[in-house]
Amino acid sequence: MFENNVICKLLNIKYPIFQGGMAWIGTAELASAVSNAGGLGLIGAGHMPPDVLRKEIQKCKGWTDKPFGVNIMLMSPFVKEVMQVVIDERVKVVTTGAGNPGEYVPALKEIGAKVIPVIASVALAKRLVKSGADAVIAEGCESGGHIGEISTMPLIPQVVDAVEVPVIAAGGFGDSRGLAAAFALGAHAIQMGTRFVLSKECIAHPNYKNIVLKAKDRSTVVTGRTLGHPARVIANKLTRTYLEMEAAGASAEELEKLGVGSLHKATHEGDVENGSVMIGQISGMLEDIKTVKEIIDDIVNGLPAAVSNLQSNYLGDRE
Ligand code: TUI
């Protein structure tokens, strides 16, 4: 169905569906499953030390012969070393988040990697395309984790109009209707994080998956606005303390101390009250844990009905 889709052709993948590169839970298990199911799996490097990332990449190479990528979180203390690992291991696709990867683009392109930064504004999209980005992932603030300020609906068409490279839409996608909407806005693919958390292959603690299953439309909040590092997470005991301290004018050091280790506490120890559950607003709609293949097949197979529904909604239902 997608033989001529520019992203599928650029990356040699079957379906225009990326998995968000989530820290701690975007492991080789999830990334290889997404790639084996025809999407683009991504190992989320997060704060991973370089030797750990190298092992994840090698595991992923053993579990899939399809293209997969690594997402590099630019705020990581190991960013230079993990870039080198990605270069040594000849990773085919590199996505980046939480910053400007401009200085690393030439070295990545030299090994033939496709470089696809996550951006949350038109200005950065333009700058990175000038630096050589092959495509951009435009991520609206509906996403979980570290976010920008603009929501998906206005961000995608503005980025599509501003750059010549293909755009992958992220933030709030989880079903066939979302994929159809992304195409309607001018994007050529979608990226999903939260939807893949609710997969059998995702290694997140069962408590983490359960709180995502229970989430409603208004279950997430944004912390860290005053620090200039907004992050969307599920509201819990940690966020209540955090937001109270933030409102009372707590210092960056005090707030950062609350955050240290909090993601791992939720994803691996299952403490979803005192840990940080980085999840997007689409969680309110997600009600089942499926295999990665079922998630992807259901979205792809539902696309024709979503498109035909789109037409009947403006043409009127015809007999
Ligand atoms: O990166 C993400 N989401 C993330 S990363 C993460 S791990 C983390 N750990 C501790 C503290 C903070 C994060 C959890 N979730 N999404 C991609 C993304 N990138 N969203 C927004 C941006 C972004 C923001 C600013 C990209 C570029 C940017 O540029 C700033 C500049 O230099 O102009």
mmCIF file of C-alpha atoms and ligand atoms in Angstrom:
data_model
loop_
_atom_site.group_PDB
_atom_site.id
_atom_site.type_symbol
_atom_site.label_atom_id
_atom_site.label_comp_id
_atom_site.label_asym_id
_atom_site.label_seq_id
_atom_site.Cartn_x
_atom_site.Cartn_y
_atom_site.Cartn_z
ATOM 1 C CA MET A 1 0.000 0.000 0.000
ATOM 2 C CA PHE A 2 2.853 2.410 0.789
ATOM 3 C CA GLU A 3 5.408 1.485 -1.930
ATOM 4 C CA ASN A 4 5.524 5.097 -3.137
ATOM 5 C CA ASN A 5 5.379 6.799 0.249
ATOM 6 C CA VAL A 6 8.485 9.018 0.479
ATOM 7 C CA ILE A 7 9.361 7.957 4.022
ATOM 8 C CA CYS A 8 8.977 4.244 3.235
ATOM 9 C CA LYS A 9 11.235 4.704 0.213
ATOM 10 C CA LEU A 10 13.784 6.844 2.093
ATOM 11 C CA LEU A 11 14.172 4.331 4.920
ATOM 12 C CA ASN A 12 13.293 1.098 3.117
ATOM 13 C CA ILE A 13 10.422 0.272 5.486
ATOM 14 C CA LYS A 14 6.970 -1.175 4.745
ATOM 15 C CA TYR A 15 4.714 1.167 6.733
ATOM 16 C CA PRO A 16 5.088 4.910 7.522
ATOM 17 C CA ILE A 17 4.909 4.332 11.262
ATOM 18 C CA PHE A 18 7.759 5.219 13.659
ATOM 19 C CA GLN A 19 8.015 4.184 17.281
ATOM 20 C CA GLY A 20 8.962 7.091 19.550
ATOM 21 C CA GLY A 21 12.434 6.583 21.058
ATOM 22 C CA MET A 22 11.428 6.348 24.686
ATOM 23 C CA ALA A 23 14.083 6.383 27.426
ATOM 24 C CA TRP A 24 14.217 3.121 29.478
ATOM 25 C CA ILE A 25 11.377 1.422 27.579
ATOM 26 C CA GLY A 26 12.396 1.921 23.958
ATOM 27 C CA THR A 27 14.660 -1.125 24.264
ATOM 28 C CA ALA A 28 15.837 -3.606 21.630
ATOM 29 C CA GLU A 29 12.757 -5.749 22.480
ATOM 30 C CA LEU A 30 10.336 -3.022 21.390
ATOM 31 C CA ALA A 31 12.453 -1.550 18.573
ATOM 32 C CA SER A 32 13.039 -4.927 16.887
ATOM 33 C CA ALA A 33 9.336 -5.829 17.192
ATOM 34 C CA VAL A 34 8.300 -2.566 15.506
ATOM 35 C CA SER A 35 10.850 -3.029 12.725
ATOM 36 C CA ASN A 36 9.846 -6.685 12.236
ATOM 37 C CA ALA A 37 6.198 -5.565 11.937
ATOM 38 C CA GLY A 38 7.120 -3.170 9.106
ATOM 39 C CA GLY A 39 7.483 0.123 10.994
ATOM 40 C CA LEU A 40 10.629 1.908 12.143
ATOM 41 C CA GLY A 41 11.735 0.741 15.590
ATOM 42 C CA LEU A 42 13.936 3.087 17.608
ATOM 43 C CA ILE A 43 16.145 2.376 20.581
ATOM 44 C CA GLY A 44 15.655 5.253 23.016
ATOM 45 C CA ALA A 45 19.161 6.121 24.243
ATOM 46 C CA GLY A 46 17.852 8.524 26.934
ATOM 47 C CA HIS A 47 20.623 8.763 29.532
ATOM 48 C CA MET A 48 22.113 5.360 28.577
ATOM 49 C CA PRO A 49 25.871 5.036 28.990
ATOM 50 C CA PRO A 50 27.623 4.253 25.687
ATOM 51 C CA ASP A 51 28.454 0.599 26.471
ATOM 52 C CA VAL A 52 24.815 -0.141 27.347
ATOM 53 C CA LEU A 53 23.639 1.455 24.096
ATOM 54 C CA ARG A 54 26.156 -0.600 22.104
ATOM 55 C CA LYS A 55 24.714 -3.808 23.615
ATOM 56 C CA GLU A 56 21.140 -2.735 22.802
ATOM 57 C CA ILE A 57 22.096 -2.015 19.193
ATOM 58 C CA GLN A 58 23.804 -5.394 18.893
ATOM 59 C CA LYS A 59 20.760 -7.166 20.390
ATOM 60 C CA CYS A 60 18.497 -5.357 17.942
ATOM 61 C CA LYS A 61 20.713 -6.364 15.001
ATOM 62 C CA GLY A 62 20.360 -9.966 16.173
ATOM 63 C CA TRP A 63 16.565 -9.776 16.417
ATOM 64 C CA THR A 64 15.703 -8.036 13.155
ATOM 65 C CA ASP A 65 17.135 -7.798 9.661
ATOM 66 C CA LYS A 66 14.928 -4.755 8.967
ATOM 67 C CA PRO A 67 16.074 -1.130 9.343
ATOM 68 C CA PHE A 68 15.912 0.310 12.850
ATOM 69 C CA GLY A 69 17.235 3.483 14.431
ATOM 70 C CA VAL A 70 18.485 5.085 17.619
ATOM 71 C CA ASN A 71 16.947 8.140 19.253
ATOM 72 C CA ILE A 72 19.569 10.306 20.931
ATOM 73 C CA MET A 73 18.409 12.549 23.762
ATOM 74 C CA LEU A 74 20.609 15.615 23.399
ATOM 75 C CA MET A 75 20.403 16.517 27.104
ATOM 76 C CA SER A 76 22.167 13.249 27.980
ATOM 77 C CA PRO A 77 25.510 13.641 29.758
ATOM 78 C CA PHE A 78 26.834 10.961 27.363
ATOM 79 C CA VAL A 79 25.706 12.596 24.127
ATOM 80 C CA LYS A 80 29.175 12.727 22.485
ATOM 81 C CA GLU A 81 29.981 9.115 23.396
ATOM 82 C CA VAL A 82 26.600 7.739 22.271
ATOM 83 C CA MET A 83 26.960 9.584 18.957
ATOM 84 C CA GLN A 84 30.283 7.763 18.515
ATOM 85 C CA VAL A 85 28.648 4.393 19.296
ATOM 86 C CA VAL A 86 25.961 5.044 16.686
ATOM 87 C CA ILE A 87 28.698 5.894 14.166
ATOM 88 C CA ASP A 88 30.827 2.822 15.061
ATOM 89 C CA GLU A 89 27.794 0.545 14.779
ATOM 90 C CA ARG A 90 26.736 2.089 11.460
ATOM 91 C CA VAL A 91 23.154 2.679 12.651
ATOM 92 C CA LYS A 92 20.929 3.410 9.635
ATOM 93 C CA VAL A 93 18.584 6.022 11.134
ATOM 94 C CA VAL A 94 19.284 8.537 13.901
ATOM 95 C CA THR A 95 16.538 10.631 15.431
ATOM 96 C CA THR A 96 17.294 13.237 18.075
ATOM 97 C CA GLY A 97 15.260 14.957 20.766
ATOM 98 C CA ALA A 98 15.368 17.713 23.356
ATOM 99 C CA GLY A 99 17.781 20.014 21.549
ATOM 100 C CA ASN A 100 19.616 21.045 18.393
ATOM 101 C CA PRO A 101 21.714 18.233 16.819
ATOM 102 C CA GLY A 102 23.228 20.501 14.126
ATOM 103 C CA GLU A 103 26.887 19.948 15.102
ATOM 104 C CA TYR A 104 26.535 16.140 14.791
ATOM 105 C CA VAL A 105 24.808 16.028 11.401
ATOM 106 C CA PRO A 106 27.955 15.936 9.172
ATOM 107 C CA ALA A 107 29.545 12.969 11.000
ATOM 108 C CA LEU A 108 26.283 11.005 10.890
ATOM 109 C CA LYS A 109 25.765 11.696 7.206
ATOM 110 C CA GLU A 110 29.322 10.611 6.494
ATOM 111 C CA ILE A 111 28.447 7.017 7.530
ATOM 112 C CA GLY A 112 25.275 7.184 5.422
ATOM 113 C CA ALA A 113 22.861 7.441 8.363
ATOM 114 C CA LYS A 114 19.567 9.200 7.736
ATOM 115 C CA VAL A 115 19.287 12.032 10.261
ATOM 116 C CA ILE A 116 15.772 12.872 11.408
ATOM 117 C CA PRO A 117 15.568 15.354 14.301
ATOM 118 C CA VAL A 118 12.495 15.815 16.444
ATOM 119 C CA ILE A 119 11.557 19.484 16.385
ATOM 120 C CA ALA A 120 8.765 21.416 18.057
ATOM 121 C CA SER A 121 8.984 24.685 16.087
ATOM 122 C CA VAL A 122 9.197 25.944 12.504
ATOM 123 C CA ALA A 123 12.421 27.890 13.200
ATOM 124 C CA LEU A 124 14.379 24.819 14.320
ATOM 125 C CA ALA A 125 12.948 22.715 11.479
ATOM 126 C CA LYS A 126 14.283 25.235 8.940
ATOM 127 C CA ARG A 127 17.685 25.464 10.629
ATOM 128 C CA LEU A 128 18.146 21.683 10.722
ATOM 129 C CA VAL A 129 17.070 21.164 7.135
ATOM 130 C CA LYS A 130 19.809 23.687 6.184
ATOM 131 C CA SER A 131 22.224 21.568 8.285
ATOM 132 C CA GLY A 132 21.327 18.499 6.216
ATOM 133 C CA ALA A 133 18.435 16.757 8.016
ATOM 134 C CA ASP A 134 16.840 14.141 5.712
ATOM 135 C CA ALA A 135 13.369 14.600 7.244
ATOM 136 C CA VAL A 136 11.961 16.071 10.445
ATOM 137 C CA ILE A 137 9.642 14.709 13.092
ATOM 138 C CA ALA A 138 7.302 17.548 14.077
ATOM 139 C CA GLU A 139 6.121 16.804 17.599
ATOM 140 C CA GLY A 140 3.131 18.556 19.148
ATOM 141 C CA CYS A 141 2.773 19.100 22.885
ATOM 142 C CA GLU A 142 0.153 16.320 23.131
ATOM 143 C CA SER A 143 3.153 13.966 23.379
ATOM 144 C CA GLY A 144 4.442 12.424 26.555
ATOM 145 C CA GLY A 145 7.782 13.409 28.050
ATOM 146 C CA HIS A 146 9.800 16.466 27.044
ATOM 147 C CA ILE A 147 7.650 18.712 24.828
ATOM 148 C CA GLY A 148 7.536 22.058 23.031
ATOM 149 C CA GLU A 149 4.769 24.672 23.202
ATOM 150 C CA ILE A 150 2.699 24.091 20.054
ATOM 151 C CA SER A 151 0.077 21.419 19.581
ATOM 152 C CA THR A 152 0.097 18.982 16.683
ATOM 153 C CA MET A 153 -2.779 20.417 14.633
ATOM 154 C CA PRO A 154 -1.187 23.858 14.011
ATOM 155 C CA LEU A 155 2.441 22.620 14.099
ATOM 156 C CA ILE A 156 2.324 20.011 11.306
ATOM 157 C CA PRO A 157 1.010 22.164 8.420
ATOM 158 C CA GLN A 158 3.306 25.070 9.389
ATOM 159 C CA VAL A 159 6.355 22.788 9.326
ATOM 160 C CA VAL A 160 5.170 21.092 6.105
ATOM 161 C CA ASP A 161 4.911 24.532 4.450
ATOM 162 C CA ALA A 162 8.307 25.677 5.754
ATOM 163 C CA VAL A 163 10.595 22.803 4.698
ATOM 164 C CA GLU A 164 11.235 20.773 1.544
ATOM 165 C CA VAL A 165 11.969 17.472 3.329
ATOM 166 C CA PRO A 166 9.283 14.968 4.381
ATOM 167 C CA VAL A 167 7.623 15.497 7.764
ATOM 168 C CA ILE A 168 6.722 12.792 10.273
ATOM 169 C CA ALA A 169 3.867 13.873 12.566
ATOM 170 C CA ALA A 170 4.073 13.085 16.287
ATOM 171 C CA GLY A 171 1.982 13.918 19.327
ATOM 172 C CA GLY A 172 -1.473 12.458 19.820
ATOM 173 C CA PHE A 173 -1.450 9.628 17.283
ATOM 174 C CA GLY A 174 -2.786 6.179 18.113
ATOM 175 C CA ASP A 175 -5.141 4.871 15.460
ATOM 176 C CA SER A 176 -6.097 4.882 11.753
ATOM 177 C CA ARG A 177 -7.997 8.172 12.092
ATOM 178 C CA GLY A 178 -4.803 9.787 13.325
ATOM 179 C CA LEU A 179 -2.812 8.430 10.393
ATOM 180 C CA ALA A 180 -5.420 9.767 7.942
ATOM 181 C CA ALA A 181 -5.345 13.136 9.749
ATOM 182 C CA ALA A 182 -1.538 13.293 9.539
ATOM 183 C CA PHE A 183 -1.709 12.692 5.773
ATOM 184 C CA ALA A 184 -4.418 15.369 5.515
ATOM 185 C CA LEU A 185 -2.120 17.873 7.257
ATOM 186 C CA GLY A 186 0.655 17.135 4.753
ATOM 187 C CA ALA A 187 2.809 14.742 6.785
ATOM 188 C CA HIS A 188 4.083 11.510 5.216
ATOM 189 C CA ALA A 189 4.260 9.347 8.342
ATOM 190 C CA ILE A 190 3.398 9.247 12.038
ATOM 191 C CA GLN A 191 5.414 8.537 15.161
ATOM 192 C CA MET A 192 3.749 6.970 18.210
ATOM 193 C CA GLY A 193 5.158 6.456 21.693
ATOM 194 C CA THR A 194 2.243 5.972 24.072
ATOM 195 C CA ARG A 195 0.454 3.473 21.779
ATOM 196 C CA PHE A 196 3.567 1.247 21.776
ATOM 197 C CA VAL A 197 3.874 1.408 25.582
ATOM 198 C CA LEU A 198 0.634 -0.606 25.578
ATOM 199 C CA SER A 199 2.201 -3.463 23.628
ATOM 200 C CA LYS A 200 3.061 -6.962 24.805
ATOM 201 C CA GLU A 201 6.683 -6.437 23.756
ATOM 202 C CA CYS A 202 7.209 -3.211 25.746
ATOM 203 C CA ILE A 203 9.181 -4.096 28.882
ATOM 204 C CA ALA A 204 7.575 -1.401 31.085
ATOM 205 C CA HIS A 205 6.409 -2.567 34.540
ATOM 206 C CA PRO A 206 2.757 -3.799 34.584
ATOM 207 C CA ASN A 207 1.822 -0.941 36.962
ATOM 208 C CA TYR A 208 3.072 1.527 34.339
ATOM 209 C CA LYS A 209 0.960 -0.065 31.615
ATOM 210 C CA ASN A 210 -2.069 -0.239 33.939
ATOM 211 C CA ILE A 211 -1.992 3.453 34.799
ATOM 212 C CA VAL A 212 -1.822 4.227 31.060
ATOM 213 C CA LEU A 213 -4.789 1.904 30.430
ATOM 214 C CA LYS A 214 -6.802 3.706 33.122
ATOM 215 C CA ALA A 215 -5.865 7.221 31.943
ATOM 216 C CA LYS A 216 -8.623 9.534 30.724
ATOM 217 C CA ASP A 217 -8.389 12.568 28.439
ATOM 218 C CA ARG A 218 -7.355 14.903 31.297
ATOM 219 C CA SER A 219 -5.067 12.530 33.190
ATOM 220 C CA THR A 220 -1.785 14.183 32.147
ATOM 221 C CA VAL A 221 -0.211 17.437 33.346
ATOM 222 C CA VAL A 222 2.835 19.454 32.296
ATOM 223 C CA THR A 223 5.637 19.965 34.804
ATOM 224 C CA GLY A 224 8.833 21.978 34.448
ATOM 225 C CA ARG A 225 7.450 24.988 32.576
ATOM 226 C CA THR A 226 9.264 27.437 34.866
ATOM 227 C CA LEU A 227 12.576 25.638 34.232
ATOM 228 C CA GLY A 228 12.111 25.848 30.483
ATOM 229 C CA HIS A 229 11.948 22.021 30.295
ATOM 230 C CA PRO A 230 8.238 21.232 30.068
ATOM 231 C CA ALA A 231 7.388 17.528 30.315
ATOM 232 C CA ARG A 232 3.997 15.834 30.021
ATOM 233 C CA VAL A 233 3.381 13.121 32.617
ATOM 234 C CA ILE A 234 0.436 11.398 34.264
ATOM 235 C CA ALA A 235 -0.785 13.349 37.307
ATOM 236 C CA ASN A 236 0.197 11.581 40.552
ATOM 237 C CA LYS A 237 1.713 12.244 43.978
ATOM 238 C CA LEU A 238 5.031 13.312 42.424
ATOM 239 C CA THR A 239 3.439 15.846 40.073
ATOM 240 C CA ARG A 240 1.273 17.306 42.854
ATOM 241 C CA THR A 241 4.399 17.938 44.964
ATOM 242 C CA TYR A 242 6.334 19.166 41.938
ATOM 243 C CA LEU A 243 3.652 21.587 40.740
ATOM 244 C CA GLU A 244 3.104 22.958 44.289
ATOM 245 C CA MET A 245 6.835 23.581 44.677
ATOM 246 C CA GLU A 246 7.043 25.057 41.178
ATOM 247 C CA ALA A 247 4.149 27.467 41.933
ATOM 248 C CA ALA A 248 5.833 28.437 45.214
ATOM 249 C CA GLY A 249 8.960 29.448 43.274
ATOM 250 C CA ALA A 250 11.255 26.522 44.160
ATOM 251 C CA SER A 251 14.750 26.686 42.686
ATOM 252 C CA ALA A 252 15.811 24.718 39.613
ATOM 253 C CA GLU A 253 18.083 22.561 41.840
ATOM 254 C CA GLU A 254 15.227 21.627 44.201
ATOM 255 C CA LEU A 255 12.923 20.737 41.293
ATOM 256 C CA GLU A 256 15.599 18.798 39.429
ATOM 257 C CA LYS A 257 16.310 16.789 42.589
ATOM 258 C CA LEU A 258 12.674 15.601 42.576
ATOM 259 C CA GLY A 259 13.103 14.394 38.995
ATOM 260 C CA VAL A 260 16.325 12.397 39.414
ATOM 261 C CA GLY A 261 15.674 8.700 38.841
ATOM 262 C CA SER A 262 11.929 9.263 38.711
ATOM 263 C CA LEU A 263 11.390 7.822 35.217
ATOM 264 C CA HIS A 264 13.129 4.534 36.076
ATOM 265 C CA LYS A 265 11.177 4.389 39.352
ATOM 266 C CA ALA A 266 7.945 4.323 37.317
ATOM 267 C CA THR A 267 8.985 2.258 34.274
ATOM 268 C CA HIS A 268 10.988 -0.451 36.099
ATOM 269 C CA GLU A 269 10.118 -0.381 39.817
ATOM 270 C CA GLY A 270 6.418 0.153 39.078
ATOM 271 C CA ASP A 271 6.095 3.055 41.536
ATOM 272 C CA VAL A 272 3.608 5.071 39.498
ATOM 273 C CA GLU A 273 2.728 7.401 42.410
ATOM 274 C CA ASN A 274 6.232 8.666 43.221
ATOM 275 C CA GLY A 275 7.739 8.079 39.787
ATOM 276 C CA SER A 276 7.429 9.971 36.512
ATOM 277 C CA VAL A 277 4.954 8.434 34.045
ATOM 278 C CA MET A 278 5.851 10.180 30.763
ATOM 279 C CA ILE A 279 2.789 9.566 28.618
ATOM 280 C CA GLY A 280 0.856 11.482 25.965
ATOM 281 C CA GLN A 281 -2.719 12.758 25.888
ATOM 282 C CA ILE A 282 -3.831 9.936 23.547
ATOM 283 C CA SER A 283 -3.600 7.609 26.593
ATOM 284 C CA GLY A 284 -7.250 8.502 27.368
ATOM 285 C CA MET A 285 -8.310 6.645 24.220
ATOM 286 C CA LEU A 286 -6.169 3.510 24.588
ATOM 287 C CA GLU A 287 -7.851 0.558 26.201
ATOM 288 C CA ASP A 288 -5.944 -2.574 25.279
ATOM 289 C CA ILE A 289 -2.535 -4.164 25.286
ATOM 290 C CA LYS A 290 -1.801 -5.755 21.904
ATOM 291 C CA THR A 291 1.232 -7.141 20.162
ATOM 292 C CA VAL A 292 3.223 -4.592 18.175
ATOM 293 C CA LYS A 293 2.188 -6.384 14.980
ATOM 294 C CA GLU A 294 -1.515 -6.120 15.919
ATOM 295 C CA ILE A 295 -1.098 -2.405 16.700
ATOM 296 C CA ILE A 296 0.513 -1.697 13.328
ATOM 297 C CA ASP A 297 -1.737 -4.025 11.278
ATOM 298 C CA ASP A 298 -4.892 -2.558 12.865
ATOM 299 C CA ILE A 299 -3.828 0.993 11.996
ATOM 300 C CA VAL A 300 -2.854 0.112 8.426
ATOM 301 C CA ASN A 301 -5.926 -2.065 7.799
ATOM 302 C CA GLY A 302 -8.227 0.622 9.219
ATOM 303 C CA LEU A 303 -6.841 3.363 6.980
ATOM 304 C CA PRO A 304 -9.198 2.875 3.972
ATOM 305 C CA ALA A 305 -12.269 3.088 6.250
ATOM 306 C CA ALA A 306 -10.853 6.191 7.973
ATOM 307 C CA VAL A 307 -10.287 7.855 4.598
ATOM 308 C CA SER A 308 -13.708 6.892 3.279
ATOM 309 C CA ASN A 309 -15.297 8.180 6.491
ATOM 310 C CA LEU A 310 -13.419 11.418 5.958
ATOM 311 C CA GLN A 311 -14.997 11.729 2.510
ATOM 312 C CA SER A 312 -18.500 10.817 3.654
ATOM 313 C CA ASN A 313 -18.284 13.464 6.377
ATOM 314 C CA TYR A 314 -18.025 16.248 3.825
ATOM 315 C CA LEU A 315 -19.801 14.714 0.833
ATOM 316 C CA GLY A 316 -22.638 13.415 2.982
ATOM 317 C CA ASP A 317 -23.513 9.735 3.337
ATOM 318 C CA ARG A 318 -24.458 8.350 -0.050
ATOM 319 C CA GLU A 319 -26.907 5.496 -0.509
HETATM 320 O O1 TUI B 1 12.829 14.335 23.547
HETATM 321 C C1 TUI B 1 11.632 14.213 23.577
HETATM 322 N N1 TUI B 1 10.970 13.678 24.625
HETATM 323 C C2 TUI B 1 11.569 13.190 25.756
HETATM 324 S S1 TUI B 1 13.212 13.092 26.055
HETATM 325 C C3 TUI B 1 12.928 12.432 27.529
HETATM 326 S S2 TUI B 1 14.201 11.972 28.609
HETATM 327 C C4 TUI B 1 14.388 13.318 29.604
HETATM 328 N N2 TUI B 1 14.969 13.076 30.747
HETATM 329 C C5 TUI B 1 15.171 14.060 31.618
HETATM 330 C C6 TUI B 1 14.809 15.351 31.324
HETATM 331 C C7 TUI B 1 14.189 15.620 30.157
HETATM 332 C C8 TUI B 1 13.969 14.579 29.274
HETATM 333 C C9 TUI B 1 11.607 12.298 27.737
HETATM 334 N N3 TUI B 1 10.872 12.707 26.739
HETATM 335 N N4 TUI B 1 10.856 14.599 22.542
HETATM 336 C C10 TUI B 1 11.405 15.253 21.414
HETATM 337 C C11 TUI B 1 11.334 16.715 21.585
HETATM 338 N N5 TUI B 1 12.306 17.496 21.321
HETATM 339 N N6 TUI B 1 10.290 17.408 22.044
HETATM 340 C C12 TUI B 1 10.638 18.707 22.035
HETATM 341 C C13 TUI B 1 11.935 18.757 21.558
HETATM 342 C C14 TUI B 1 12.795 19.857 21.356
HETATM 343 C C15 TUI B 1 12.817 20.939 22.221
HETATM 344 C C16 TUI B 1 13.700 21.977 21.987
HETATM 345 C C17 TUI B 1 13.653 19.828 20.278
HETATM 346 C C18 TUI B 1 14.513 20.839 20.043
HETATM 347 C C19 TUI B 1 14.542 21.911 20.905
HETATM 348 O O2 TUI B 1 15.412 22.874 20.562
HETATM 349 C C20 TUI B 1 15.924 23.775 21.490
HETATM 350 C C21 TUI B 1 16.905 24.593 20.725
HETATM 351 O O3 TUI B 1 18.103 24.381 20.950
HETATM 352 O O4 TUI B 1 16.448 25.368 19.875
#
